[in-house]
PDB file of C-alpha atoms in Angstrom:
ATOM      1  CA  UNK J   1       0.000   0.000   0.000  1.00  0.00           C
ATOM      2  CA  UNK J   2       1.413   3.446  -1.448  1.00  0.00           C
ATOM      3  CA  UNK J   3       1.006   6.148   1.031  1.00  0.00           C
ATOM      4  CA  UNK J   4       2.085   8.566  -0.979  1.00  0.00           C
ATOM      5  CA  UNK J   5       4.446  11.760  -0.199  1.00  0.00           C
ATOM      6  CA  UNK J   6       4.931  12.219   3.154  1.00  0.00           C
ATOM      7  CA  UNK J   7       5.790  15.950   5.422  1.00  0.00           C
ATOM      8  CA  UNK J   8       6.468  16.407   8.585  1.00  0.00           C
ATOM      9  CA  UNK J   9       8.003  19.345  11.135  1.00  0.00           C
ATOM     10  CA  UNK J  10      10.529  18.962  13.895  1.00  0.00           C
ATOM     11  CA  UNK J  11      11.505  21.311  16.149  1.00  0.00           C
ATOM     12  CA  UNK J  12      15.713  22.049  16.385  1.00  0.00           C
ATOM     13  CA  UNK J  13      17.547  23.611  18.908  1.00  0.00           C
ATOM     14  CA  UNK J  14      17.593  26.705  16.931  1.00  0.00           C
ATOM     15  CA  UNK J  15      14.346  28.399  17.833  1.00  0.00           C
ATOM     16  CA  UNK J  16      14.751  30.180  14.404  1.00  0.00           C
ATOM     17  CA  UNK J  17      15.136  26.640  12.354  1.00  0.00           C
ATOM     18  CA  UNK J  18      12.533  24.125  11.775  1.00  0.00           C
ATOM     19  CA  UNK J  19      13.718  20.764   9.871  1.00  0.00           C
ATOM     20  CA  UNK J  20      11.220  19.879   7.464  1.00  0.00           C
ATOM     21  CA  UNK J  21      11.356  15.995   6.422  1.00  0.00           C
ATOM     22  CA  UNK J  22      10.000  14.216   2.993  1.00  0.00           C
ATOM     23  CA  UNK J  23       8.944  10.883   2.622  1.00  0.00           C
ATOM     24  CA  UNK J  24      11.143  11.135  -0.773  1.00  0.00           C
ATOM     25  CA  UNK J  25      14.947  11.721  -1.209  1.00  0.00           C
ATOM     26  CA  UNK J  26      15.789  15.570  -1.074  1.00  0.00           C
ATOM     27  CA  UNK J  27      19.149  14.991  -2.306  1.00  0.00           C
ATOM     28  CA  UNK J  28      20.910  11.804  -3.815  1.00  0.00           C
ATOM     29  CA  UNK J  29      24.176  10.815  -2.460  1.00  0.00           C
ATOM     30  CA  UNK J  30      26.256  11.566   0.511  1.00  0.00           C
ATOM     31  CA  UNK J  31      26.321  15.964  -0.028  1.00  0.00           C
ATOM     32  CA  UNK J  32      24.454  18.568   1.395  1.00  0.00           C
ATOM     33  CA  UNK J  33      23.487  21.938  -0.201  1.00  0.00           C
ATOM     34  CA  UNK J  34      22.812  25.379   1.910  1.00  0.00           C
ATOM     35  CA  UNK J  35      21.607  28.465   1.101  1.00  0.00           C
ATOM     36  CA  UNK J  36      22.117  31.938   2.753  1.00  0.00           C
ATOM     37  CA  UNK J  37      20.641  33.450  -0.321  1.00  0.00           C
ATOM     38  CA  UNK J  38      18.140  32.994  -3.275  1.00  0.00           C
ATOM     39  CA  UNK J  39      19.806  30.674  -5.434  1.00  0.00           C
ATOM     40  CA  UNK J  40      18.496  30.930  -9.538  1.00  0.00           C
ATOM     41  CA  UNK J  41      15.597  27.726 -10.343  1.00  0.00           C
ATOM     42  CA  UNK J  42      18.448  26.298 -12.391  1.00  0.00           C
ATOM     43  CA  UNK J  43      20.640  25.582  -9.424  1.00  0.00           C
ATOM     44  CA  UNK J  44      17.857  24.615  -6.478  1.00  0.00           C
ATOM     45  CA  UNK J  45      14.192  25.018  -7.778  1.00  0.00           C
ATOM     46  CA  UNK J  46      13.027  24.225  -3.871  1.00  0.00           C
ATOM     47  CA  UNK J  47      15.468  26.923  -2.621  1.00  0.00           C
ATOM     48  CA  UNK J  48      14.383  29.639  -5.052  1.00  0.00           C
ATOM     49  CA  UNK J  49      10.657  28.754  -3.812  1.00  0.00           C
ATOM     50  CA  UNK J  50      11.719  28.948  -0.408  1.00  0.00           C
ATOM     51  CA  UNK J  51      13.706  32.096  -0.472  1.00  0.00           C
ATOM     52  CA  UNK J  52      10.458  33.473  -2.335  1.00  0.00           C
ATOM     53  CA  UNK J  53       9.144  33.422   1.348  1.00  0.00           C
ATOM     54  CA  UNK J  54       9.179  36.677   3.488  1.00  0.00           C
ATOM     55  CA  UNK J  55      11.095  36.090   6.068  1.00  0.00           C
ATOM     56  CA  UNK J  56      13.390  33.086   4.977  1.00  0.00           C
ATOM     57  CA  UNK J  57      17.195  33.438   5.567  1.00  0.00           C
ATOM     58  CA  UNK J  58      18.056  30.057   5.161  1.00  0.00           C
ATOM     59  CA  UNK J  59      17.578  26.956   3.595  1.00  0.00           C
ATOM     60  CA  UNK J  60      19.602  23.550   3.754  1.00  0.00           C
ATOM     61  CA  UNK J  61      18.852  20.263   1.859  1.00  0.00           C
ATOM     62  CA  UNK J  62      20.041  16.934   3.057  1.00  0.00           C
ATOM     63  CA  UNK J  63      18.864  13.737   1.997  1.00  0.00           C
ATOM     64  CA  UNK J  64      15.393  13.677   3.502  1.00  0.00           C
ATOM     65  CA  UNK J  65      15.089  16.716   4.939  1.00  0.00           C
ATOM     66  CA  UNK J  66      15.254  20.560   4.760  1.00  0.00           C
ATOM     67  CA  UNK J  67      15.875  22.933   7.516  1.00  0.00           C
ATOM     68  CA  UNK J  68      14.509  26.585   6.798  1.00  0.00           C
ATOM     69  CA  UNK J  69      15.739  29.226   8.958  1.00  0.00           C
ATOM     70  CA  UNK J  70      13.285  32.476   8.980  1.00  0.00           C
ATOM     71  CA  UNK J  71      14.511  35.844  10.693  1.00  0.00           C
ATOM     72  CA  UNK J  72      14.087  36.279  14.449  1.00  0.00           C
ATOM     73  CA  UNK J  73      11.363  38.827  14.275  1.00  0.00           C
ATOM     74  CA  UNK J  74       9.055  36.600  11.510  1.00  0.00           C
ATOM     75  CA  UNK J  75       7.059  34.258  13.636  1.00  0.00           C
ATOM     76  CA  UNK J  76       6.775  29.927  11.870  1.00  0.00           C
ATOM     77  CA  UNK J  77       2.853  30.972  12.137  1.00  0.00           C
ATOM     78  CA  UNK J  78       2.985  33.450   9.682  1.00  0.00           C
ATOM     79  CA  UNK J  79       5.497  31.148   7.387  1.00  0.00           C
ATOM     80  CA  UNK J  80       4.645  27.761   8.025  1.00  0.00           C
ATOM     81  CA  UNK J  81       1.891  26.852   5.482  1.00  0.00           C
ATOM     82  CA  UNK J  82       3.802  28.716   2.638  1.00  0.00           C
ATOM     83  CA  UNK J  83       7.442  26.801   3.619  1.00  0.00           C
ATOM     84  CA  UNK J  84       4.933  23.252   3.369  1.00  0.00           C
ATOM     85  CA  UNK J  85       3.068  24.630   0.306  1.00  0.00           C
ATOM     86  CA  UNK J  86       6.149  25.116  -1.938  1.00  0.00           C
ATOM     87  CA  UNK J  87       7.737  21.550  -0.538  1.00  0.00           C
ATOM     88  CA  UNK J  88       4.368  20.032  -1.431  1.00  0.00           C
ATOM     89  CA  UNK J  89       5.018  22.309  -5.011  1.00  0.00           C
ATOM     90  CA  UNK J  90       8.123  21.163  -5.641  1.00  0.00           C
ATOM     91  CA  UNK J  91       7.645  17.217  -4.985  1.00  0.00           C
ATOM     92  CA  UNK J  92       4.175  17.120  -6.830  1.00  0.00           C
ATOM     93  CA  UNK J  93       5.179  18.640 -10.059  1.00  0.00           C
ATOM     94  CA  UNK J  94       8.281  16.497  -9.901  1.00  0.00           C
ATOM     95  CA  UNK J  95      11.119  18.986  -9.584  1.00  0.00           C
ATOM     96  CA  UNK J  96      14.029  18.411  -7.576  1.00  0.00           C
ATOM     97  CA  UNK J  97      14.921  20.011  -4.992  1.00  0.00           C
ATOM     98  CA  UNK J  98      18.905  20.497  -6.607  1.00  0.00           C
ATOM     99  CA  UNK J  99      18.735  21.578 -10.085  1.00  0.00           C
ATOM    100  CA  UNK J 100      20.980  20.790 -12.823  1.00  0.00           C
ATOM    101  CA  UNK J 101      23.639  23.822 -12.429  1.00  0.00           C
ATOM    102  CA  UNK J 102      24.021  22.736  -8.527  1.00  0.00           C
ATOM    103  CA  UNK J 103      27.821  21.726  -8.171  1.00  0.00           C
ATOM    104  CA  UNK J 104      28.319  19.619  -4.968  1.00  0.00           C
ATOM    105  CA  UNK J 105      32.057  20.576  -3.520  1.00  0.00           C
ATOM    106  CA  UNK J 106      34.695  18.263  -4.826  1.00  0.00           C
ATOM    107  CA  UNK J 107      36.829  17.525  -2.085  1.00  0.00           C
ATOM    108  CA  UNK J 108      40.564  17.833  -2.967  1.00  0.00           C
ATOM    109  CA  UNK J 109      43.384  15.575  -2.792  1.00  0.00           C
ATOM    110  CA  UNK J 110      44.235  15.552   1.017  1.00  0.00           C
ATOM    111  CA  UNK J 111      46.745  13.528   3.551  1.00  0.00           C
ATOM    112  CA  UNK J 112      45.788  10.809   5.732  1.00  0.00           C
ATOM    113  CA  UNK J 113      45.163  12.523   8.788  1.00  0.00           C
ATOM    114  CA  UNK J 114      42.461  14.631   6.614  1.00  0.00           C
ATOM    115  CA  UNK J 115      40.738  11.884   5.453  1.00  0.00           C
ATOM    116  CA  UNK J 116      40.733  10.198   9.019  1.00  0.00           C
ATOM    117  CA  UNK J 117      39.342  13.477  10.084  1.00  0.00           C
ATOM    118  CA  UNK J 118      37.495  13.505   7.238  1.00  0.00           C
ATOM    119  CA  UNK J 119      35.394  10.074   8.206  1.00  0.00           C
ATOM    120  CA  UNK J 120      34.900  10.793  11.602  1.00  0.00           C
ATOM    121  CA  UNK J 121      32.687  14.006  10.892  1.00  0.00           C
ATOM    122  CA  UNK J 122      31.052  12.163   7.785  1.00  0.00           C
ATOM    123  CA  UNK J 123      30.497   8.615   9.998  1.00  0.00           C
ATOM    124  CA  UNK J 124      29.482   9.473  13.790  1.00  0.00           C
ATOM    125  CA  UNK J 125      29.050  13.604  13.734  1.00  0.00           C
ATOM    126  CA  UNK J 126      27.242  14.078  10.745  1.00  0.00           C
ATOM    127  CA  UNK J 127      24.549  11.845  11.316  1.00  0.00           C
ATOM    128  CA  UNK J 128      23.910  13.500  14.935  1.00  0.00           C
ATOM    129  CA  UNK J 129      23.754  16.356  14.044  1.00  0.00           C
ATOM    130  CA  UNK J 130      21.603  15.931  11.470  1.00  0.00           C
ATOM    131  CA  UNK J 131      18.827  14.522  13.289  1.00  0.00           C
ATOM    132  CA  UNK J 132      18.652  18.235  14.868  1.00  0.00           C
ATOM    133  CA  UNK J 133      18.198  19.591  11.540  1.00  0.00           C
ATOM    134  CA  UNK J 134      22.333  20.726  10.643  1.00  0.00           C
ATOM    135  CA  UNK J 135      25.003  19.907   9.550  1.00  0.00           C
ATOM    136  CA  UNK J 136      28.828  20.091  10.151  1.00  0.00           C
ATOM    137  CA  UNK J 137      31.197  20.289   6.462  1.00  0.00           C
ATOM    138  CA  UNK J 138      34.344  19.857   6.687  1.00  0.00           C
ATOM    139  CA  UNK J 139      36.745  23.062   5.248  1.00  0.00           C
ATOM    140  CA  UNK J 140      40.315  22.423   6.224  1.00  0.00           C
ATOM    141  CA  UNK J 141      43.079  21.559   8.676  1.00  0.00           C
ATOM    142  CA  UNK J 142      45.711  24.133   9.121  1.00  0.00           C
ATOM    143  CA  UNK J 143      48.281  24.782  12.028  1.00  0.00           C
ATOM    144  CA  UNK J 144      46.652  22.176  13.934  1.00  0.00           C
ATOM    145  CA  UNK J 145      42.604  23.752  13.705  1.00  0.00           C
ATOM    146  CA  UNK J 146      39.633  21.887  11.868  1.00  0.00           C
ATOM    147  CA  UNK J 147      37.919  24.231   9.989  1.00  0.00           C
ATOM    148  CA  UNK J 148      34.331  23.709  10.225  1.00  0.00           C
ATOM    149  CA  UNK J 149      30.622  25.332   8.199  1.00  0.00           C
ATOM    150  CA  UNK J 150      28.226  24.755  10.366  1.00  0.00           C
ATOM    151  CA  UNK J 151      24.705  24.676   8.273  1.00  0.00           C
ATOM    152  CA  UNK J 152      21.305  24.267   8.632  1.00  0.00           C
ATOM    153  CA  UNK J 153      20.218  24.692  12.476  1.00  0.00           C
ATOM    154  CA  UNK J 154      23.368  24.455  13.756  1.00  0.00           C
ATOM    155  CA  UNK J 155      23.932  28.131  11.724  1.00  0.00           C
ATOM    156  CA  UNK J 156      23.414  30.901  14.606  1.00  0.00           C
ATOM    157  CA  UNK J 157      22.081  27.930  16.982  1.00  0.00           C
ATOM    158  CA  UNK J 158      22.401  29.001  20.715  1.00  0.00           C
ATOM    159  CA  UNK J 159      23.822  25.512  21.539  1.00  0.00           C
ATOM    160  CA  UNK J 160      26.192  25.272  18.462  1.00  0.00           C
ATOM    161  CA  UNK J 161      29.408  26.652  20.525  1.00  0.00           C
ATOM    162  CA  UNK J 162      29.086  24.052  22.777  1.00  0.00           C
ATOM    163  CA  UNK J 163      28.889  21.347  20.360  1.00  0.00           C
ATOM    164  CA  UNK J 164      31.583  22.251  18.659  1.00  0.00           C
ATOM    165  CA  UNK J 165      33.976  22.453  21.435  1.00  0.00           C
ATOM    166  CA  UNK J 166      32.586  19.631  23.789  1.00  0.00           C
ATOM    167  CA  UNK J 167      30.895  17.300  21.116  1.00  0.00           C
ATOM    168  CA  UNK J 168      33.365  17.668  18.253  1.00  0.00           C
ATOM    169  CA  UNK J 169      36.656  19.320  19.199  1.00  0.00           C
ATOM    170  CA  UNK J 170      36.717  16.876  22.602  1.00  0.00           C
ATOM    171  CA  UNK J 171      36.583  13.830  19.956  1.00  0.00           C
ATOM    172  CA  UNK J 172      38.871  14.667  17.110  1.00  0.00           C
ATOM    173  CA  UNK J 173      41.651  15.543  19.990  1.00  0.00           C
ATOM    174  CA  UNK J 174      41.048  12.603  21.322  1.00  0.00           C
ATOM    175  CA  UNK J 175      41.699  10.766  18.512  1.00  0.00           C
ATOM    176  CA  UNK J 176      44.516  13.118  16.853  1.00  0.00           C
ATOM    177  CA  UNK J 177      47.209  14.751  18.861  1.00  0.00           C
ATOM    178  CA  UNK J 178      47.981  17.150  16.534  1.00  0.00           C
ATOM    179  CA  UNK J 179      44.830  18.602  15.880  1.00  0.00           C
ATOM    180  CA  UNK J 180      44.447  21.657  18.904  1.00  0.00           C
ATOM    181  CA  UNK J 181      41.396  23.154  18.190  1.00  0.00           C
ATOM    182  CA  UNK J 182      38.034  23.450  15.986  1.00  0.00           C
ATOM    183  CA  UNK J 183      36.620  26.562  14.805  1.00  0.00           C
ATOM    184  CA  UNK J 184      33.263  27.199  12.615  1.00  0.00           C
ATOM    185  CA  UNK J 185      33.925  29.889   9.826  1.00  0.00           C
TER     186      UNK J 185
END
């Protein structure tokens, strides 16, 4: 039995991000794609609907899910039915939510340690992190600091700081003695 497209809200710890997940893949693969403004219909038809919203400041896509972040003084009552209108939109006229002229980042060549570093965000941060409606990207090792976007909810979240120095800092040193920090750009 078919039950069709699914939609659902969850709250995130970000009082200003809801995560928005689909019964059908947002994304295919492993990447994520974020937004911090309008992108054109050829590179995220869902994200130019989105950021058609008053109010929107921010949209991420993961594989089943989207977070929308709306400005602080735009309450999700006045938003809410036109953020699940456009997902409904976009799913039922069979757009995707990535459009052809999206370019996922192409990680480059990079040592061992990176790639360690690398797998441990990608295999046991990641995924927590996600279920709050963010993500964590990787952007470079240098002098000893992981370089870190943090997207989605986890963008502006009051609770982000703290995860990144007691959740994720706490178990990349553990793991690496020469990495001595972790900072989000």
């Amino acid at each position: 039995m078919d039950l069709g497209f699914r939609l659902h809200a969850e709250r995130t710890p970000n009082p200003d991000s809801i995560k928005w997940v689909v019964s059908e893949p947002m994304i295919e693969g492993r990447f994520t794609a974020n937004f911090s403004e309008r992108p054109s219909r050829e590179v995220s038809p869902l994200g130019a609907a989105l950021f058609g919203i008053d109010g929107v400041e921010g949209v991420f896509f993961a594989s089943n899910f989207a977070t929308v972040t709306k400005r602080s003084d735009v309450e999700w009552t006045e938003i809410a039915q036109p953020i699940v209108d456009a997902i409904k939109a976009c799913f039922g006229s069979g757009e995707s939510a990535i459009g052809p002229d999206f370019a996922p980042p192409d990680p480059a060549s990079e040592g061992e340690v990176v790639a360690r570093i690398r797998a441990i965000l990608d295999e046991e941060i990641r995924p927590a992190v996600a279920m709050d409606g963010g993500d964590i990207v990787f952007a470079g090792f240098r002098d000893g600091v992981v370089e870190v976007y943090m997207q989605g909810a986890c963008s502006g979240c009051p609770s982000s700081t703290a995860t990144l120095k007691q959740g994720i800092e706490a178990r990349l040193r553990d793991e690496f003695p020469e990495v001595e920090g972790v900072v989000a750009l």
